[in-house]
Short mmCIF file of C-alpha atoms in Angstrom, two decimals:
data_model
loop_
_atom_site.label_atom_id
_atom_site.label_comp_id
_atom_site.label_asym_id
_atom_site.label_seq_id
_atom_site.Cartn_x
_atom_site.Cartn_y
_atom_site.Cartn_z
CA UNK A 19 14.50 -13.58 -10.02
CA UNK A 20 13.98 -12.45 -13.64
CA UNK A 21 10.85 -12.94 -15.38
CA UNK A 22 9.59 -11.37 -18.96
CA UNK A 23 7.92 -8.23 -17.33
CA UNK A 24 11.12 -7.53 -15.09
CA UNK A 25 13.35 -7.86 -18.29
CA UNK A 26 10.54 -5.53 -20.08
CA UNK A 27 11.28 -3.04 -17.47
CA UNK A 28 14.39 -2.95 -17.19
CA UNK A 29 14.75 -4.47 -13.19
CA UNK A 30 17.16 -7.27 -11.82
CA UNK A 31 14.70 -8.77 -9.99
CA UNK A 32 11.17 -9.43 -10.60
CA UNK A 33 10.30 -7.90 -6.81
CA UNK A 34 7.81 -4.48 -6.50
CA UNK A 35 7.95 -2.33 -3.67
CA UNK A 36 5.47 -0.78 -2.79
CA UNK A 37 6.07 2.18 0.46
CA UNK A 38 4.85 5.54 1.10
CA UNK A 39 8.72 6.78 1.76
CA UNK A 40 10.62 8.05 -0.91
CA UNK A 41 13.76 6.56 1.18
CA UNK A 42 12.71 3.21 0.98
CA UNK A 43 11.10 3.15 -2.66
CA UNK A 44 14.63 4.30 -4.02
CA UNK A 45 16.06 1.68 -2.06
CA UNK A 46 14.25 -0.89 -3.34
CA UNK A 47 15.22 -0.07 -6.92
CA UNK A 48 18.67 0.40 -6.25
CA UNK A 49 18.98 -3.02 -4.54
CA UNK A 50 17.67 -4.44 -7.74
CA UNK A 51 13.77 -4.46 -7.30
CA UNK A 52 11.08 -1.75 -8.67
CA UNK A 53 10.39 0.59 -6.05
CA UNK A 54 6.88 2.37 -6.02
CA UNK A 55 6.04 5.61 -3.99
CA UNK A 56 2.59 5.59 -2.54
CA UNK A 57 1.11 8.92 -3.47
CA UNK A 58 -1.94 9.12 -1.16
CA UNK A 59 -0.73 10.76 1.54
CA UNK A 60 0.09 13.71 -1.20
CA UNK A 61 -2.64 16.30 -1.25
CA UNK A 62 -0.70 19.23 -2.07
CA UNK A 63 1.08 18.38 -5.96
CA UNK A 64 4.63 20.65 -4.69
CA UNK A 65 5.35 18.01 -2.22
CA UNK A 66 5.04 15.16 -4.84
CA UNK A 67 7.38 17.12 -6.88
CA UNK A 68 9.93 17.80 -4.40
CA UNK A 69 9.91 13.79 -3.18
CA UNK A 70 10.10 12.74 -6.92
CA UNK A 71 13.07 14.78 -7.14
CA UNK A 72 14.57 13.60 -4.84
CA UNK A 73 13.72 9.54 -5.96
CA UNK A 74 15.20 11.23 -9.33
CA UNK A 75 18.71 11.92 -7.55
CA UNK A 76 18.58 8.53 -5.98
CA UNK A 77 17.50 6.05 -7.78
CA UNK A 78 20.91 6.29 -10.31
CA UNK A 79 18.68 6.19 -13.26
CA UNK A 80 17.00 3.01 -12.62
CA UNK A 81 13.02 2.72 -13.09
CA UNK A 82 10.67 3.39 -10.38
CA UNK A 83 6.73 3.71 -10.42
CA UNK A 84 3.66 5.57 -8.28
CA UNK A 85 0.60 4.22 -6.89
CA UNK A 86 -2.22 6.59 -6.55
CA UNK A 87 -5.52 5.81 -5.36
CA UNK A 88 -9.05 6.62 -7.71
CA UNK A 89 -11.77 5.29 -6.09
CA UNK A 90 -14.49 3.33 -8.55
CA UNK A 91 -17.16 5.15 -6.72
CA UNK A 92 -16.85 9.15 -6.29
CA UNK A 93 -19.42 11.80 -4.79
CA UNK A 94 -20.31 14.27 -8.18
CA UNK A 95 -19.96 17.61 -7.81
CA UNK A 96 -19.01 18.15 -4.19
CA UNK A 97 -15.17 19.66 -2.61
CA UNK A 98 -13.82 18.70 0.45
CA UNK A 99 -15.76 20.69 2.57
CA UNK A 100 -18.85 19.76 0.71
CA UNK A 101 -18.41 16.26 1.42
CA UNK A 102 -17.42 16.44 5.27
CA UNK A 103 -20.59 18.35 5.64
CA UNK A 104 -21.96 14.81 4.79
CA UNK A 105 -20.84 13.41 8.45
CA UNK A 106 -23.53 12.67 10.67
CA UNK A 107 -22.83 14.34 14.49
CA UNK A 108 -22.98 10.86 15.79
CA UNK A 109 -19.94 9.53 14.16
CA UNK A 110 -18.53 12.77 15.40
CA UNK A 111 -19.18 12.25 18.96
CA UNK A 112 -18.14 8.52 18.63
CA UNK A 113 -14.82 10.18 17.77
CA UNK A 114 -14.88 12.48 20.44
CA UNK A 115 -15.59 10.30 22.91
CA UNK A 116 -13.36 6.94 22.00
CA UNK A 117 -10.51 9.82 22.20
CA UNK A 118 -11.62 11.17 25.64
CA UNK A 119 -11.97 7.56 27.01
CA UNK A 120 -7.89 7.04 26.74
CA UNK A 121 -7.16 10.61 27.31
CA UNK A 122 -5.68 11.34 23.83
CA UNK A 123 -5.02 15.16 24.08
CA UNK A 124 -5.85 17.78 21.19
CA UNK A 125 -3.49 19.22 18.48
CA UNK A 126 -2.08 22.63 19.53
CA UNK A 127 -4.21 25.05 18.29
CA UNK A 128 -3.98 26.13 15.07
CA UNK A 129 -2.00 22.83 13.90
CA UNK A 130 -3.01 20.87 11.49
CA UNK A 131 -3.95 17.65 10.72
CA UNK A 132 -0.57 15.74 9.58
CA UNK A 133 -2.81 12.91 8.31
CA UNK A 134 -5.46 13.56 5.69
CA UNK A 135 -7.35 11.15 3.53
CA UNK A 136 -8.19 13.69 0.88
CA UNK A 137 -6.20 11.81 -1.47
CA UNK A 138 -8.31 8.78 -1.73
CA UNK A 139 -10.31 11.62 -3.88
CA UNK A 140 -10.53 11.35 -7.03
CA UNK A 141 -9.54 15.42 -8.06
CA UNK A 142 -6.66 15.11 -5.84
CA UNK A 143 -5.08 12.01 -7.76
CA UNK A 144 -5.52 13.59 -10.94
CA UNK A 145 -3.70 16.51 -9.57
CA UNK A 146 -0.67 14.08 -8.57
CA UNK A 147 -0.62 12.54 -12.01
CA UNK A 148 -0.28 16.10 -13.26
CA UNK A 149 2.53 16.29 -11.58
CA UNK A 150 3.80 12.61 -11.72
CA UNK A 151 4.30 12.42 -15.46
CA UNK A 152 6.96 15.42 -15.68
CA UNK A 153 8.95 12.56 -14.14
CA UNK A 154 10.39 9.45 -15.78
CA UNK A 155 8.23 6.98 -14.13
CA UNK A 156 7.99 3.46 -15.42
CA UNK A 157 4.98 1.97 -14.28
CA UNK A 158 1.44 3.74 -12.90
CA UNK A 159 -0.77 1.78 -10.39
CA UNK A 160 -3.83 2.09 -9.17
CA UNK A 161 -4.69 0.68 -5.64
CA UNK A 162 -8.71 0.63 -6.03
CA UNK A 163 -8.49 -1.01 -9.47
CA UNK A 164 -9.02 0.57 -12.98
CA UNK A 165 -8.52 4.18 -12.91
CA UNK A 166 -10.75 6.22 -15.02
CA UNK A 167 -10.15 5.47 -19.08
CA UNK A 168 -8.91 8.55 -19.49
CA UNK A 169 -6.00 8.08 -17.23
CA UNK A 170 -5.07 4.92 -18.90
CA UNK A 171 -4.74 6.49 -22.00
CA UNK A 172 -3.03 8.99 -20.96
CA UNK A 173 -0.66 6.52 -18.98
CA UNK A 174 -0.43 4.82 -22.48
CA UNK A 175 0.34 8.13 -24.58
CA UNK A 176 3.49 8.48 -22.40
CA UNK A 177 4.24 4.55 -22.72
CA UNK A 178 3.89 4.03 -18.69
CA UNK A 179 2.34 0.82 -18.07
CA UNK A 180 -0.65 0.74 -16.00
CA UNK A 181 -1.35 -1.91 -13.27
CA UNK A 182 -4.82 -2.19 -10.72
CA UNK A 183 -4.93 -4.38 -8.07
CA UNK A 184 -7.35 -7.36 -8.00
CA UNK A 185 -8.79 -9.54 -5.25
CA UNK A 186 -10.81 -11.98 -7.52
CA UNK A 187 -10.27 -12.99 -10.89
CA UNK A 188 -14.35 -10.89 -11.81
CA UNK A 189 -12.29 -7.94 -10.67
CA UNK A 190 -9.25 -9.14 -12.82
CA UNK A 191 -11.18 -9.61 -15.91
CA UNK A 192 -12.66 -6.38 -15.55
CA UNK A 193 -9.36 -4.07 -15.44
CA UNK A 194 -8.18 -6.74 -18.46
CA UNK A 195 -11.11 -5.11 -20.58
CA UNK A 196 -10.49 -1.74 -19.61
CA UNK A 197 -6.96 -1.93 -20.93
CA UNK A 198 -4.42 -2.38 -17.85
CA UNK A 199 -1.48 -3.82 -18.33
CA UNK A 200 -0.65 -5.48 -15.14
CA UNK A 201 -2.68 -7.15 -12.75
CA UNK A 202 -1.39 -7.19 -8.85
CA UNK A 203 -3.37 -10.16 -7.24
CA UNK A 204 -3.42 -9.42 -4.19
CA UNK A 205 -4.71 -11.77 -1.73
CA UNK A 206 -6.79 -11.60 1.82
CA UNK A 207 -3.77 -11.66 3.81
CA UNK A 208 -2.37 -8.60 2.59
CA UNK A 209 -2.30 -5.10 4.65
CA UNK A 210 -4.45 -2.18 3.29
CA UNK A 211 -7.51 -2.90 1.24
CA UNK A 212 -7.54 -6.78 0.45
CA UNK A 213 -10.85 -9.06 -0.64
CA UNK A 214 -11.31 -12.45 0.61
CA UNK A 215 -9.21 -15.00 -1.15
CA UNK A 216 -6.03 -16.27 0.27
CA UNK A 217 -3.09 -15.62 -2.34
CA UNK A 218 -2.60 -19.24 -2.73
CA UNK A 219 -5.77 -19.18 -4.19
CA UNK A 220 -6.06 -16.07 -5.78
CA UNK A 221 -2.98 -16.23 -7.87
CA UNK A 222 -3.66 -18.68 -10.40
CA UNK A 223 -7.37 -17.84 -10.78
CA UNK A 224 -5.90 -14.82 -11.74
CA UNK A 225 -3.46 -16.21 -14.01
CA UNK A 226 -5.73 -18.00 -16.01
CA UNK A 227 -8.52 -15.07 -16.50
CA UNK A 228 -5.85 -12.69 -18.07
CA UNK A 229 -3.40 -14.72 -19.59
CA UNK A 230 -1.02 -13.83 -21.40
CA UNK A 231 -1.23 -10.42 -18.82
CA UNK A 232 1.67 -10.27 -16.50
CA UNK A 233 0.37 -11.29 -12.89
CA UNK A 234 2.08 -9.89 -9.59
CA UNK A 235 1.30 -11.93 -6.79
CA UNK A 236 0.28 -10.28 -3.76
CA UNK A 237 -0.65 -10.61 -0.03
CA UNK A 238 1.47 -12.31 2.56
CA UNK A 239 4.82 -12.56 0.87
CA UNK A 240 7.57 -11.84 2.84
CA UNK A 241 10.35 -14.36 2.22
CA UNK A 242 12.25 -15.84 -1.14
CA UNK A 243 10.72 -19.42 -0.42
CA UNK A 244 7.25 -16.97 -1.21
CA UNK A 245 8.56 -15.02 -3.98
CA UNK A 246 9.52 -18.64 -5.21
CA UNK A 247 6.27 -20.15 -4.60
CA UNK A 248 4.29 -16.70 -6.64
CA UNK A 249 6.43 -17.23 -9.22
CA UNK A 250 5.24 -21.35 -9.43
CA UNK A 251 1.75 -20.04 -9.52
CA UNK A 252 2.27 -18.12 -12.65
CA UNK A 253 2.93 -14.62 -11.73
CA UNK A 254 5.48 -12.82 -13.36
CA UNK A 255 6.50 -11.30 -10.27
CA UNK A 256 5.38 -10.38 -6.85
CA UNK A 257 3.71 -6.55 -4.88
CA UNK A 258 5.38 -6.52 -1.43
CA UNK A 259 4.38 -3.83 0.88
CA UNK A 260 4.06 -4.27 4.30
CA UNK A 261 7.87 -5.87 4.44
CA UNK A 262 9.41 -2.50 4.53
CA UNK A 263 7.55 -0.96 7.38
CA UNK A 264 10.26 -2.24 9.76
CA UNK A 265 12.88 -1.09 7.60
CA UNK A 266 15.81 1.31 8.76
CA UNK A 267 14.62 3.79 5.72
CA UNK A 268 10.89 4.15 7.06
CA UNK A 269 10.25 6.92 7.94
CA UNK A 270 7.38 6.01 10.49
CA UNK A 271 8.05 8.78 13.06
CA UNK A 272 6.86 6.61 16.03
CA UNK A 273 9.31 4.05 17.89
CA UNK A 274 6.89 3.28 19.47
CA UNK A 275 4.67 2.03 16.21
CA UNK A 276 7.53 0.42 15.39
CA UNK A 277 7.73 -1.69 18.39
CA UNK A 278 4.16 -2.77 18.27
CA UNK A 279 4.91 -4.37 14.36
CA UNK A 280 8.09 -6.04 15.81
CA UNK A 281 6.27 -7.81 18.82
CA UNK A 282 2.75 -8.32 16.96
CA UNK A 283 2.42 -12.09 15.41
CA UNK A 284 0.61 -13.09 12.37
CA UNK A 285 -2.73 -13.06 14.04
CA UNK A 286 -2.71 -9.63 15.41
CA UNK A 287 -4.43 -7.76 12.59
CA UNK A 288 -8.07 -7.37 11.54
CA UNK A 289 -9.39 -6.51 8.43
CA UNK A 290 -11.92 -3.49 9.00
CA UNK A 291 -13.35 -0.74 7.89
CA UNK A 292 -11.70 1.91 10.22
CA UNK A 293 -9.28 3.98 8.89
CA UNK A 294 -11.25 4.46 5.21
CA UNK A 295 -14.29 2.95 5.00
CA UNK A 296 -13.01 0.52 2.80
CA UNK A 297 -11.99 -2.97 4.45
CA UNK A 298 -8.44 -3.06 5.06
CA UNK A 299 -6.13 -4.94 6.89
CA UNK A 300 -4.02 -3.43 9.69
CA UNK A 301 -2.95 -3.72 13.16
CA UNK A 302 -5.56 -4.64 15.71
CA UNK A 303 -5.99 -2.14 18.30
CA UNK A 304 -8.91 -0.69 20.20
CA UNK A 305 -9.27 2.01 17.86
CA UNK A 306 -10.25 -0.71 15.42
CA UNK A 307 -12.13 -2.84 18.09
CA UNK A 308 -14.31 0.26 18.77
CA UNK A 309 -15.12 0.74 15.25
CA UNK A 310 -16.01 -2.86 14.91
CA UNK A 311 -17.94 -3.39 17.54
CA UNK A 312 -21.96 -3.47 16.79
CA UNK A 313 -22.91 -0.99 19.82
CA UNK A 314 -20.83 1.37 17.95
CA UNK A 315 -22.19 3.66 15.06
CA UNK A 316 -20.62 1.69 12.23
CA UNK A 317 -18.28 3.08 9.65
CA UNK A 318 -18.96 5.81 6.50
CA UNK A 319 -18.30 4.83 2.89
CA UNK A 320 -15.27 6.02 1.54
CA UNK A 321 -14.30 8.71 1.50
CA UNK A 322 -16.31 10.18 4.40
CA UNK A 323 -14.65 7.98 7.14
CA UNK A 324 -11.34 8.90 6.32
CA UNK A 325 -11.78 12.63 6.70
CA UNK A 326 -14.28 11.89 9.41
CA UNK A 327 -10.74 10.40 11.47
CA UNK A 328 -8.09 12.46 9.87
CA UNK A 329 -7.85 14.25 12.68
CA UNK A 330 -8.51 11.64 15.33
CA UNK A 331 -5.52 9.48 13.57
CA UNK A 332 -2.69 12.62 13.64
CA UNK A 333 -3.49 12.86 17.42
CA UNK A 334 -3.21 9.33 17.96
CA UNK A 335 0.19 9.10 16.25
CA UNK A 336 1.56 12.29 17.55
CA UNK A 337 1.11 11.29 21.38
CA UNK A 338 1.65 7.92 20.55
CA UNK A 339 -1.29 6.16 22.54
CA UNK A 340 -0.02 2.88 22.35
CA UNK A 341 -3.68 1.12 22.59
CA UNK A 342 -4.65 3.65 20.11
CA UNK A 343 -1.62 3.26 17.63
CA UNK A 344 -1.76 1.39 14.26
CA UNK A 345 -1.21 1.10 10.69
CA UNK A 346 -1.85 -0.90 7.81
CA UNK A 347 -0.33 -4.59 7.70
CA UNK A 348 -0.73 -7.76 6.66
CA UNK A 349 -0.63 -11.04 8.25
CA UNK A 350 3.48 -11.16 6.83
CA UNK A 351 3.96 -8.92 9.79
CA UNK A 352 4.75 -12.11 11.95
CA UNK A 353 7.86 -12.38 9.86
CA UNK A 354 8.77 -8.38 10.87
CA UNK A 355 10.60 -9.27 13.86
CA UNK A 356 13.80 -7.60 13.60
CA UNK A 357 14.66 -3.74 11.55
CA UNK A 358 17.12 -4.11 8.75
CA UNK A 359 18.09 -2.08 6.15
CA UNK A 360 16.03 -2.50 2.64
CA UNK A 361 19.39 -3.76 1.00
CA UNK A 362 19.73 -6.71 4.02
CA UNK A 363 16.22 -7.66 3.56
CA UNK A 364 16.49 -8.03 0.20
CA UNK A 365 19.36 -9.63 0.43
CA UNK A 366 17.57 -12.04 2.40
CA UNK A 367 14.90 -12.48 -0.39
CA UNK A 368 17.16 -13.47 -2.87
CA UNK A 369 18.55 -16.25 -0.75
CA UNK A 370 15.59 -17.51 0.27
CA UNK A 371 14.68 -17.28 -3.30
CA UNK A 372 18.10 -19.19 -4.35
CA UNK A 373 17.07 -22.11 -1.63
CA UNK A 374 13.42 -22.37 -2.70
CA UNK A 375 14.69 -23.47 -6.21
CA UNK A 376 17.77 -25.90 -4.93
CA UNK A 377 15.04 -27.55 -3.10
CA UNK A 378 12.72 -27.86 -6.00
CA UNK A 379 15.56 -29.15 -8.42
CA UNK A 380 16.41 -31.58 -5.75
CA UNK A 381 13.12 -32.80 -5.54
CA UNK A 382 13.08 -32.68 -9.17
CA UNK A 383 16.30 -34.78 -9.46
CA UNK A 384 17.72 -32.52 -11.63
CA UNK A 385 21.26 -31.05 -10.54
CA UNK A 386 20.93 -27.17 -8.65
CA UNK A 387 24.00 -26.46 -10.66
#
């Protein structure tokens, strides 16, 4: 599964991993794919150092990327504090009381949140990239599309490529002009913040605004027959994410999260505003219902709904109230019915990969061999 870009950086196969957990990342890129730590949930920069030295000590040397998130939108001029002073009481007693309705008991007092969104601000992702390139990374993404110009060219002054993810080919053209590298096209049927076009779709309408750009394709791949089929569509690779959320290197820290992605089917998650204020796509629960539903107060803009459930999200994952419980996920999770190891699962990529093309040659009368 080579393609120009994964020969360009150095990577066996043209797969991208993208996971939160250091574990798995490293895994990823020493099973032959390019593994990329999510950064987000890094809001203080020693952390990000001591997990990137660790990827450092096991990754044997091969290349490995970040993904931070830099919102297109920011509020000037105002800190943390400054901007959860924004949050009307009624969204705060619509937290209060969806928690009280299923009996979701407080933190101890004095603990703090273990889930904060202050990364999807833009100070704190500048303060991971200060960190981020004292270490050898090979790629830099963005998941909220073209960081600031200023980050790009410092990307580029270091030689790390830059790539921003894209749900439309508008949105594609636009990080073309602004000088990123690689485009991620990442369809509606991915987890986390998606658009509204199928990958099927997406993919070559991508392809064709930013040729000769390398293209990853995104959203709903979870199988070599689908790495396969991106690659047909023109990308020069494909962004998988949600895939290793069931692996035995996640570090989710709830079995019983765990078993709710193993039993849910393709159809079990909702794209909504819940968790950031963004639409993303994640498990349905009736933490998501509530938010959806029109009696309700409606969601914030980013990044005020994130901090406005920080909390609300650590207590729901700490007592694990099932009903309650979710995380990101796209529709691929109907695939996610078993935990492997990252090396097994990719193993099973490359076969499926292998069978995808014996099929095609066949069709093509031309001899697999």
């Amino acid at each position: 599964m080579q393609t120009e870009l994964s020969k360009k950086l150095g990577v066996e196969h043209a797969v991208f991993g993208f996971t939160p957990f250091p574990a798995v990342a490293a895994a990823i890129t020493r099973a032959g794919g390019f593994g990329v730590l999510g950064a987000v949930r890094y809001t203080a920069p020693d952390d990000l150092a001591r997990d990137l030295d660790w990827m450092q000590e096991h990754t044997e040397g091969l290349p490995y990327g970040l993904d931070v998130v830099m919102p297109a939108k920011k509020v000037e001029g105002a800190g943390e504090a400054e901007i959860e002073a924004m949050i009307p009481e009624t969204h705060r007693r619509f937290v209060r009381e969806t928690l009280a309705k299923h009996g979701v008991p407080e933190l101890v007092e004095g603990e703090a949140s273990g889930w904060r969104i202050t990364g999807w601000m833009e100070q704190v992702a500048r303060n991971q990239l200060d960190v981020a390139f004292d270490y050898p990374i090979k790629l830099l993404a963005n998941a909220l599309g073209s960081p600031p110009a200023d980050v790009i060219k410092r990307a580029h002054d270091r030689g790390v490529p830059v790539a921003a993810l894209a749900g439309s080919a508008r949105h594609a053209r636009h990080h073309a002009e602004a000088g990123i590298d690689v485009v991620v096209a990442q369809g509606y049927e991915a987890g986390g913040h998606t658009g509204e076009i199928a990958t099927m779709v997406l993919v070559p309408e991508v392809v064709d605004a930013v040729g000769p750009l390398p293209v990853l394709a995104a959203g709903g791949i979870g199988s070599g027959e689908q790495i396969a089929a991106g690659l047909a569509l023109g990308a020069q690779g494909v962004w998988l994410g949600s895939l290793w959320l069931t692996t035995t290197e996640a570090e989710l820290h709830s079995r019983a999260l765990t078993r709710k992605l193993l039993a849910a089917g393709s159809g079990d998650t909702v794209r909504s505003r819940a968790l950031t204020g963004k639409p993303a796509r994640q498990l349905r629960t009736e933490w998501t219902d509530a938010w959806d539903d029109p009696a309700g107060p409606g969601t914030l803009p980013m990044p005020l709904q994130g901090l406005l459930v920080a909390q609300a999200v650590s207590r729901i994952q700490k007592y694990e109230v099932e009903p309650l419980l979710g995380t990101p996920v796209g529709q691929i999770v109907g695939r996610m019915t078993a935990e492997r190891s990252v090396q097994d699962t990719f193993d099973e990529l490359t076969r499926g990969f292998e069978r995808a093309v014996d099929r095609i040659n066949r069709i093509a009368g031309r001899d697999a061999r």
